[in-house]
Rosetta silent file (secondary structure, phi, psi, omega in degrees, C-alpha in Angstrom):
SEQUENCE: MKKKSLFIALLLLLIPLMALFLSNYAIERTAKGKTFHDVDEIEKNRVGLVLGTSKRLTDGNPNPYYTFRIKATIQLFKAGKIDFVLVSGDNGSVYYNEPTTFKKDLVDGGIPAERIFLDYAGFRTLDSMVRAKEIFGLERVTVISQEFHNERAIFLAEKKGLKAIGFNARDISGQQGLKVRFREYFARVKVFLDLLMNTQPKFYGEKIEIK
SCORE:     score description
SCORE:     0.000 S_00000001
   1 L     0.000  -39.872  179.419  132.386  128.164   98.503 S_00000001
   2 H   -65.435  -39.961  179.022  131.777  124.401   98.327 S_00000001
   3 H   -64.100  -40.853  179.181  129.723  124.507  101.530 S_00000001
   4 H   -64.452  -41.474  178.899  127.640  127.360  100.177 S_00000001
   5 H   -64.575  -39.689  178.384  127.022  125.508   96.915 S_00000001
   6 H   -64.809  -41.332  179.151  126.039  122.394   98.828 S_00000001
   7 H   -62.417  -43.429  179.571  123.642  124.399  100.988 S_00000001
   8 H   -63.835  -41.300  179.552  122.007  125.941   97.918 S_00000001
   9 H   -63.548  -42.809  178.450  121.688  122.523   96.277 S_00000001
  10 H   -65.172  -38.809  179.136  120.067  121.062   99.406 S_00000001
  11 H   -65.003  -41.574  178.993  117.728  124.023   99.643 S_00000001
  12 H   -65.717  -28.943  176.712  116.678  123.631   96.017 S_00000001
  13 H   -78.944  -38.202 -175.154  115.935  119.981   96.717 S_00000001
  14 H   -70.259  -37.974 -176.293  114.140  120.650   99.986 S_00000001
  15 H   -59.520  -51.674  179.018  111.723  123.290   98.686 S_00000001
  16 H   -65.654  -33.324  177.282  109.911  121.076   96.152 S_00000001
  17 H   -64.777  -40.729  177.634  109.849  118.184   98.627 S_00000001
  18 H   -65.926  -38.497  178.216  108.241  120.428  101.222 S_00000001
  19 H   -62.595  -42.076  177.689  105.741  121.646   98.634 S_00000001
  20 H   -62.484  -45.659 -177.451  104.804  118.043   97.840 S_00000001
  21 H   -66.375  -48.321 -175.015  104.437  117.147  101.511 S_00000001
  22 H   -68.044  -39.741  179.284  102.482  120.228  102.582 S_00000001
  23 H   -66.770  -40.883  178.299  100.061  120.193   99.652 S_00000001
  24 H   -64.262  -43.057  179.872   99.360  116.510  100.164 S_00000001
  25 H   -62.569  -45.507 -177.498   98.864  117.021  103.914 S_00000001
  26 H   -63.341  -41.810 -178.699   96.493  119.979  103.449 S_00000001
  27 H   -69.525  -43.759  179.218   94.311  118.167  100.918 S_00000001
  28 H   -64.639  -37.722 -179.929   94.095  114.949  102.933 S_00000001
  29 H   -66.462  -41.976  179.638   93.274  116.885  106.099 S_00000001
  30 H   -64.870  -38.393 -175.085   90.477  118.834  104.397 S_00000001
  31 H   -87.962   -3.690 -176.718   88.943  115.696  102.877 S_00000001
  32 L   -58.798  129.119  179.058   89.238  113.549  106.022 S_00000001
  33 L    78.236    6.461 -176.573   85.916  111.926  106.872 S_00000001
  34 L  -115.629    2.832  174.694   84.312  113.185  103.645 S_00000001
  35 E  -118.683  148.017 -171.635   84.953  110.246  101.321 S_00000001
  36 E  -137.277  140.447  175.064   83.123  106.926  101.533 S_00000001
  37 L   -98.590  -27.789 -174.699   83.581  103.404  100.190 S_00000001
  38 L   -97.762  122.013 -178.251   80.298  101.991  101.536 S_00000001
  39 L   -63.624  -25.714 -179.709   77.122  103.122   99.787 S_00000001
  40 L   -75.422  -18.728 -175.993   75.159  102.542  103.009 S_00000001
  41 L   -95.731  -19.330 -175.941   77.282  105.035  104.936 S_00000001
  42 L   -81.943  141.698  177.581   77.244  107.982  102.552 S_00000001
  43 L   -75.093  162.202  179.971   74.547  110.645  102.916 S_00000001
  44 L   -84.306  138.128  167.542   72.206  111.492  100.069 S_00000001
  45 L  -126.443  150.813 -177.603   72.826  114.443   97.765 S_00000001
  46 L   -63.718  -35.921 -174.671   70.542  115.405   94.908 S_00000001
  47 E  -124.401  134.375  170.632   73.380  115.359   92.361 S_00000001
  48 E  -104.912  130.230 -179.332   76.357  113.081   91.876 S_00000001
  49 E  -106.464  107.213  178.758   79.247  114.548   89.894 S_00000001
  50 E   -94.038  127.690 -176.870   81.292  111.895   88.119 S_00000001
  51 E   -87.078  130.744 -171.243   84.680  113.132   86.955 S_00000001
  52 L   -73.372  156.741  170.969   85.562  112.133   83.432 S_00000001
  53 L  -158.426  167.309 -177.696   88.405  110.054   82.096 S_00000001
  54 L   -72.521  148.359 -179.679   89.011  108.211   78.836 S_00000001
  55 L   -73.353  -29.623 -178.162   87.235  104.905   78.263 S_00000001
  56 E  -127.439  152.298  176.917   90.349  103.314   76.808 S_00000001
  57 L   -78.664  172.368 -178.099   94.059  103.521   77.477 S_00000001
  58 L   -63.538  -23.671  178.892   96.564  104.612   74.849 S_00000001
  59 L   -87.512    2.237  177.453   97.210  100.953   73.987 S_00000001
  60 L    93.744  -10.267  179.461   93.512  100.427   73.239 S_00000001
  61 L   -76.618  156.370  178.005   92.739   98.375   76.335 S_00000001
  62 E   -59.318  142.034  178.047   89.818   99.305   78.622 S_00000001
  63 L   -89.257  111.680 -176.829   90.647  101.948   81.224 S_00000001
  64 H   -63.455  -28.049  177.013   89.812  100.472   84.656 S_00000001
  65 H   -61.976  -41.327  176.963   89.485  103.946   86.195 S_00000001
  66 H   -64.431  -51.210 -177.313   86.643  104.618   83.752 S_00000001
  67 H   -56.332  -45.092 -177.330   85.017  101.228   84.307 S_00000001
  68 H   -72.662  -28.829  175.668   85.039  101.564   88.097 S_00000001
  69 H   -70.780  -37.965  175.511   83.650  105.123   88.004 S_00000001
  70 H   -60.194  -49.121 -178.014   80.763  103.911   85.839 S_00000001
  71 H   -62.750  -40.795 -179.219   80.031  101.084   88.282 S_00000001
  72 H   -65.604  -39.660 -179.936   80.260  103.397   91.308 S_00000001
  73 H   -65.619  -44.455  178.772   77.860  105.919   89.748 S_00000001
  74 H   -63.487  -42.204  179.329   75.299  103.243   88.910 S_00000001
  75 H   -61.188  -44.014 -178.594   75.604  101.777   92.412 S_00000001
  76 H   -65.432  -42.384  179.989   75.065  105.166   94.024 S_00000001
  77 H   -66.032  -46.406 -177.507   72.030  105.953   91.847 S_00000001
  78 H   -68.113  -22.844  176.764   70.373  102.573   92.361 S_00000001
  79 L   -83.256   -1.686  179.046   70.869  102.891   96.121 S_00000001
  80 L    76.171   19.051 -178.506   68.891  106.142   96.036 S_00000001
  81 L   -90.701   -8.271  170.732   71.842  108.222   97.220 S_00000001
  82 L  -143.656  151.170  177.802   71.664  110.563   94.205 S_00000001
  83 L  -103.841  -26.907 -178.988   68.742  111.624   91.992 S_00000001
  84 E  -135.000  155.998  176.395   70.724  113.087   89.106 S_00000001
  85 E  -119.417  130.130  171.775   74.147  112.556   87.552 S_00000001
  86 E  -110.071  115.804  178.798   76.340  115.358   86.238 S_00000001
  87 E   -96.596  118.595 -178.492   79.108  114.028   84.005 S_00000001
  88 E  -115.518  119.960 -177.258   82.002  116.466   83.765 S_00000001
  89 L  -161.778 -174.438 -175.309   84.734  115.761   81.267 S_00000001
  90 E   -86.321  130.062  174.039   86.792  116.727   78.252 S_00000001
  91 L  -126.616   54.636 -168.945   85.102  117.317   74.912 S_00000001
  92 L   -72.105  -19.391 -179.889   88.225  118.596   73.212 S_00000001
  93 E  -157.289  171.229  179.266   87.495  117.374   69.686 S_00000001
  94 L   -67.156  -16.112 -178.374   84.933  115.577   67.542 S_00000001
  95 L   -97.066   -7.378 -176.140   86.968  112.406   68.114 S_00000001
  96 E  -139.107  113.106 -174.849   87.127  112.660   71.909 S_00000001
  97 L  -143.642   89.396 -177.772   84.029  113.203   74.018 S_00000001
  98 H   -61.696  -48.653 -175.824   84.174  111.925   77.591 S_00000001
  99 H   -58.811  -45.047 -178.368   80.701  113.106   78.759 S_00000001
 100 H   -65.239  -39.012  177.850   78.767  111.529   75.886 S_00000001
 101 H   -64.001  -44.243  176.631   80.655  108.245   76.250 S_00000001
 102 H   -58.756  -46.728 -176.260   79.943  108.198   79.983 S_00000001
 103 H   -59.402  -43.889 -179.798   76.259  108.910   79.405 S_00000001
 104 H   -57.655  -46.331 -177.798   75.857  106.006   76.993 S_00000001
 105 H   -72.940  -30.505  176.140   77.341  103.525   79.459 S_00000001
 106 H   -69.034  -40.242  176.327   75.381  104.975   82.394 S_00000001
 107 H   -64.632  -43.425  176.632   72.139  104.608   80.430 S_00000001
 108 H   -59.953  -27.627  179.624   73.123  101.046   79.500 S_00000001
 109 L   -86.482    0.862  173.234   73.618  100.489   83.245 S_00000001
 110 L   109.040    3.514  177.776   70.065  101.506   84.053 S_00000001
 111 L   -89.869  125.013 -178.751   70.189  105.249   84.766 S_00000001
 112 L   -59.208  139.736 -176.980   67.462  107.104   82.804 S_00000001
 113 H   -59.274  -34.140 -178.253   68.874  109.467   80.188 S_00000001
 114 H   -72.520   -9.102  176.905   66.759  112.368   81.504 S_00000001
 115 H   -95.459    1.536 -176.549   68.524  112.060   84.872 S_00000001
 116 E  -113.160  126.118  177.149   71.955  112.612   83.313 S_00000001
 117 E  -115.743  147.151 -173.571   73.372  116.071   82.604 S_00000001
 118 E  -117.216  131.537  171.865   76.602  116.705   80.729 S_00000001
 119 E  -109.081  104.945 -175.175   79.311  119.270   81.348 S_00000001
 120 L   -81.047   -5.232 -176.336   81.383  119.313   78.177 S_00000001
 121 E  -113.774   29.171  175.985   83.897  121.827   79.568 S_00000001
 122 L   -87.811   64.262 -174.530   85.247  119.855   82.518 S_00000001
 123 L   -69.609  -28.704  178.644   88.770  119.936   81.136 S_00000001
 124 L  -138.482  165.250  178.781   90.338  119.819   84.609 S_00000001
 125 H   -60.363  -38.617  177.421   89.128  119.003   88.098 S_00000001
 126 H   -59.234  -47.094  178.887   89.206  122.716   88.937 S_00000001
 127 H   -59.086  -44.060 -177.620   86.945  123.465   85.970 S_00000001
 128 H   -61.301  -43.059 -176.624   84.549  120.690   86.970 S_00000001
 129 H   -73.024  -42.961  179.035   84.142  121.915   90.538 S_00000001
 130 H   -64.860  -43.939 -178.210   83.801  125.607   89.700 S_00000001
 131 H   -68.454  -32.165  175.925   81.336  124.935   86.883 S_00000001
 132 H   -57.342  -38.671 -179.837   79.259  122.634   89.108 S_00000001
 133 H   -82.799  -50.406 -170.592   78.620  125.645   91.318 S_00000001
 134 H   -81.625  -34.757 -177.815   78.595  128.549   88.879 S_00000001
 135 L   -96.099  -42.840 -176.457   77.003  126.969   85.791 S_00000001
 136 L   -97.489    0.203  170.609   74.866  124.163   87.212 S_00000001
 137 L    69.198   24.822 -177.274   73.919  126.042   90.386 S_00000001
 138 L   -83.820  142.214  173.075   74.892  123.348   92.877 S_00000001
 139 L  -105.945  -27.207  177.871   75.478  124.086   96.551 S_00000001
 140 E  -136.028  149.809 -179.364   76.173  120.474   97.535 S_00000001
 141 E  -157.576  151.942  171.465   77.431  117.546   95.491 S_00000001
 142 E  -105.461  115.043 -179.548   78.673  113.974   95.749 S_00000001
 143 E   -85.024  137.786 -178.418   81.862  113.567   93.720 S_00000001
 144 E  -121.285  111.813  176.919   82.432  110.156   92.145 S_00000001
 145 E  -168.691 -171.009  174.247   85.983  109.093   91.329 S_00000001
 146 E   -71.236  156.669 -171.660   88.852  107.207   92.941 S_00000001
 147 H   -55.375  -45.892 -177.880   89.599  108.242   96.539 S_00000001
 148 H   -61.641  -35.387  179.215   92.793  110.203   95.795 S_00000001
 149 H   -74.365  -40.507  176.847   90.952  112.172   93.100 S_00000001
 150 H   -58.937  -40.641 -179.601   87.927  112.739   95.321 S_00000001
 151 H   -59.898  -45.514  179.866   90.171  114.218   98.006 S_00000001
 152 H   -66.593  -40.554  179.585   91.590  116.792   95.610 S_00000001
 153 H   -64.209  -41.046  179.306   88.138  117.582   94.200 S_00000001
 154 H   -64.290  -41.409  178.396   86.699  118.098   97.690 S_00000001
 155 H   -60.973  -47.618  179.223   89.541  120.455   98.603 S_00000001
 156 H   -62.916  -41.833 -179.451   88.975  122.505   95.446 S_00000001
 157 H   -58.734  -46.376 -177.760   85.218  122.505   95.976 S_00000001
 158 H   -65.713  -35.528  177.841   85.524  123.898   99.484 S_00000001
 159 H   -68.905  -22.557 -178.192   87.901  126.612   98.342 S_00000001
 160 L  -104.629   10.218  174.475   85.335  127.604   95.701 S_00000001
 161 L    83.681   20.780  178.770   82.306  127.596   98.025 S_00000001
 162 L  -114.447  124.691  178.390   80.847  124.216   97.068 S_00000001
 163 E   -80.378  128.435 -174.803   80.130  121.623   99.767 S_00000001
 164 E  -140.560  145.299  167.263   81.264  118.202   98.597 S_00000001
 165 E  -125.014  168.776 -177.152   81.611  114.634   99.737 S_00000001
 166 E  -128.852  138.054  170.389   83.083  111.771   97.735 S_00000001
 167 E  -104.601  119.772 -170.073   81.997  108.256   96.826 S_00000001
 168 E   -85.099  114.227  170.478   85.131  106.243   96.142 S_00000001
 169 E   -70.394  158.207  179.336   85.224  104.109   93.031 S_00000001
 170 L   -57.036  137.920 -179.440   87.500  101.091   93.204 S_00000001
 171 L   -90.611  174.761 -177.618   91.173  102.016   92.894 S_00000001
 172 L  -115.460  135.029  176.850   93.886  100.413   90.770 S_00000001
 173 L  -103.745 -175.908  177.430   96.943   98.587   92.102 S_00000001
 174 H    79.819 -165.852 -174.836  100.150   97.561   90.357 S_00000001
 175 H   -62.914  -41.036 -179.982  102.346   99.606   88.043 S_00000001
 176 H   -62.567  -43.045  178.825   99.500  101.542   86.467 S_00000001
 177 H   -64.048  -39.000  179.784   98.182  102.575   89.873 S_00000001
 178 H   -64.892  -39.373  178.784  101.616  103.667   91.057 S_00000001
 179 H   -62.756  -43.896 -179.002  102.100  105.895   87.996 S_00000001
 180 H   -66.789  -41.501  178.965   98.779  107.630   88.564 S_00000001
 181 H   -63.835  -38.280  179.146   99.472  108.083   92.284 S_00000001
 182 H   -62.833  -44.291  178.679  102.882  109.562   91.496 S_00000001
 183 H   -65.558  -29.728 -178.802  101.334  112.118   89.138 S_00000001
 184 H   -62.094  -36.108  178.736   98.732  112.924   91.776 S_00000001
 185 H   -59.035  -41.088 -179.313  101.364  114.383   94.113 S_00000001
 186 H   -75.362  -32.376  175.961  102.297  116.963   91.487 S_00000001
 187 H   -63.544  -33.509  179.606   98.643  117.619   90.654 S_00000001
 188 H   -71.316  -34.963  174.154   98.130  118.513   94.312 S_00000001
 189 H   -64.591  -40.712 -178.771  100.958  121.043   94.220 S_00000001
 190 H   -64.749  -28.594  175.433   99.381  122.565   91.113 S_00000001
 191 H   -54.298  -45.688 -177.047   96.133  123.011   93.053 S_00000001
 192 H   -72.500  -33.510  174.837   97.858  125.562   95.261 S_00000001
 193 H   -65.033  -41.844  178.589   99.497  127.297   92.316 S_00000001
 194 H   -63.727  -41.317  179.199   96.097  127.606   90.641 S_00000001
 195 H   -66.709  -39.459  179.369   94.566  129.016   93.818 S_00000001
 196 H   -63.031  -39.362 -177.722   97.444  131.429   94.227 S_00000001
 197 L   -92.239    2.076 -178.692   97.046  132.674   90.654 S_00000001
 198 L    53.504   47.381  179.270   93.235  132.559   90.832 S_00000001
 199 L   -62.707  134.558 -178.522   93.101  130.316   87.772 S_00000001
 200 L  -107.515  159.604  174.827   89.631  130.229   86.197 S_00000001
 201 L   -58.314  154.629 -179.181   87.887  127.542   84.149 S_00000001
 202 L   -63.622  -37.250  179.211   88.574  127.600   80.438 S_00000001
 203 L  -135.441  150.572  170.455   84.876  128.231   79.730 S_00000001
 204 L  -112.483  -88.193  178.050   81.838  129.392   81.668 S_00000001
 205 L    96.436 -172.934 -178.041   78.762  129.861   79.451 S_00000001
 206 L   -74.622  150.237 -179.290   75.025  129.967   80.165 S_00000001
 207 L   -72.482  147.187 -179.213   73.618  128.538   83.382 S_00000001
 208 L  -129.101  126.323 -179.332   71.950  125.125   83.277 S_00000001
 209 L   -94.004  130.314  178.826   69.400  124.006   85.850 S_00000001
 210 L   -91.814  108.829  179.912   69.429  120.369   86.920 S_00000001
 211 L  -157.753    0.000    0.000   65.809  119.257   87.367 S_00000001
């Protein structure tokens, strides 16, 4: 009886570990060779899709993930590697509006306001990728976020019929970076659960043409 209980306990431990390993492996394999750190090496796409995050951390300090995504988007635009920017983020309340905040800082960084389009219903990465294709009519896109996030976005995009490459914003080291990376492993498992259950975006809405 003790051996059987031990076997069951080991099995219960092994299953989630295998899920973490396999989901991470599948996503990294799909995204291999499709993310870029050097602006000179990445191919041009008409639209760059920057994935939203909050401008400030819960303690009120600037969020470096936000800052580096802004800088990466401006760099990509000024290098002529994108013609338009689609900002996809959470607009969950009148007090929290990621797309509008991004747009203000992108305009301050030199990107014309008429070249920036906002997706207010990018509540999750899955929503952002599906809506890029179904609502904004994109067939190809350059995703702009940190490398680990780009990898997951590219995997989701390909599963949803959208061709994507990624431009990697600067990543974060230290304790904050480790926490985000740890959460990323579980986010990658959830990708497969969402695909299995055919999870849809929270909202669709009318189509918007980027031109």
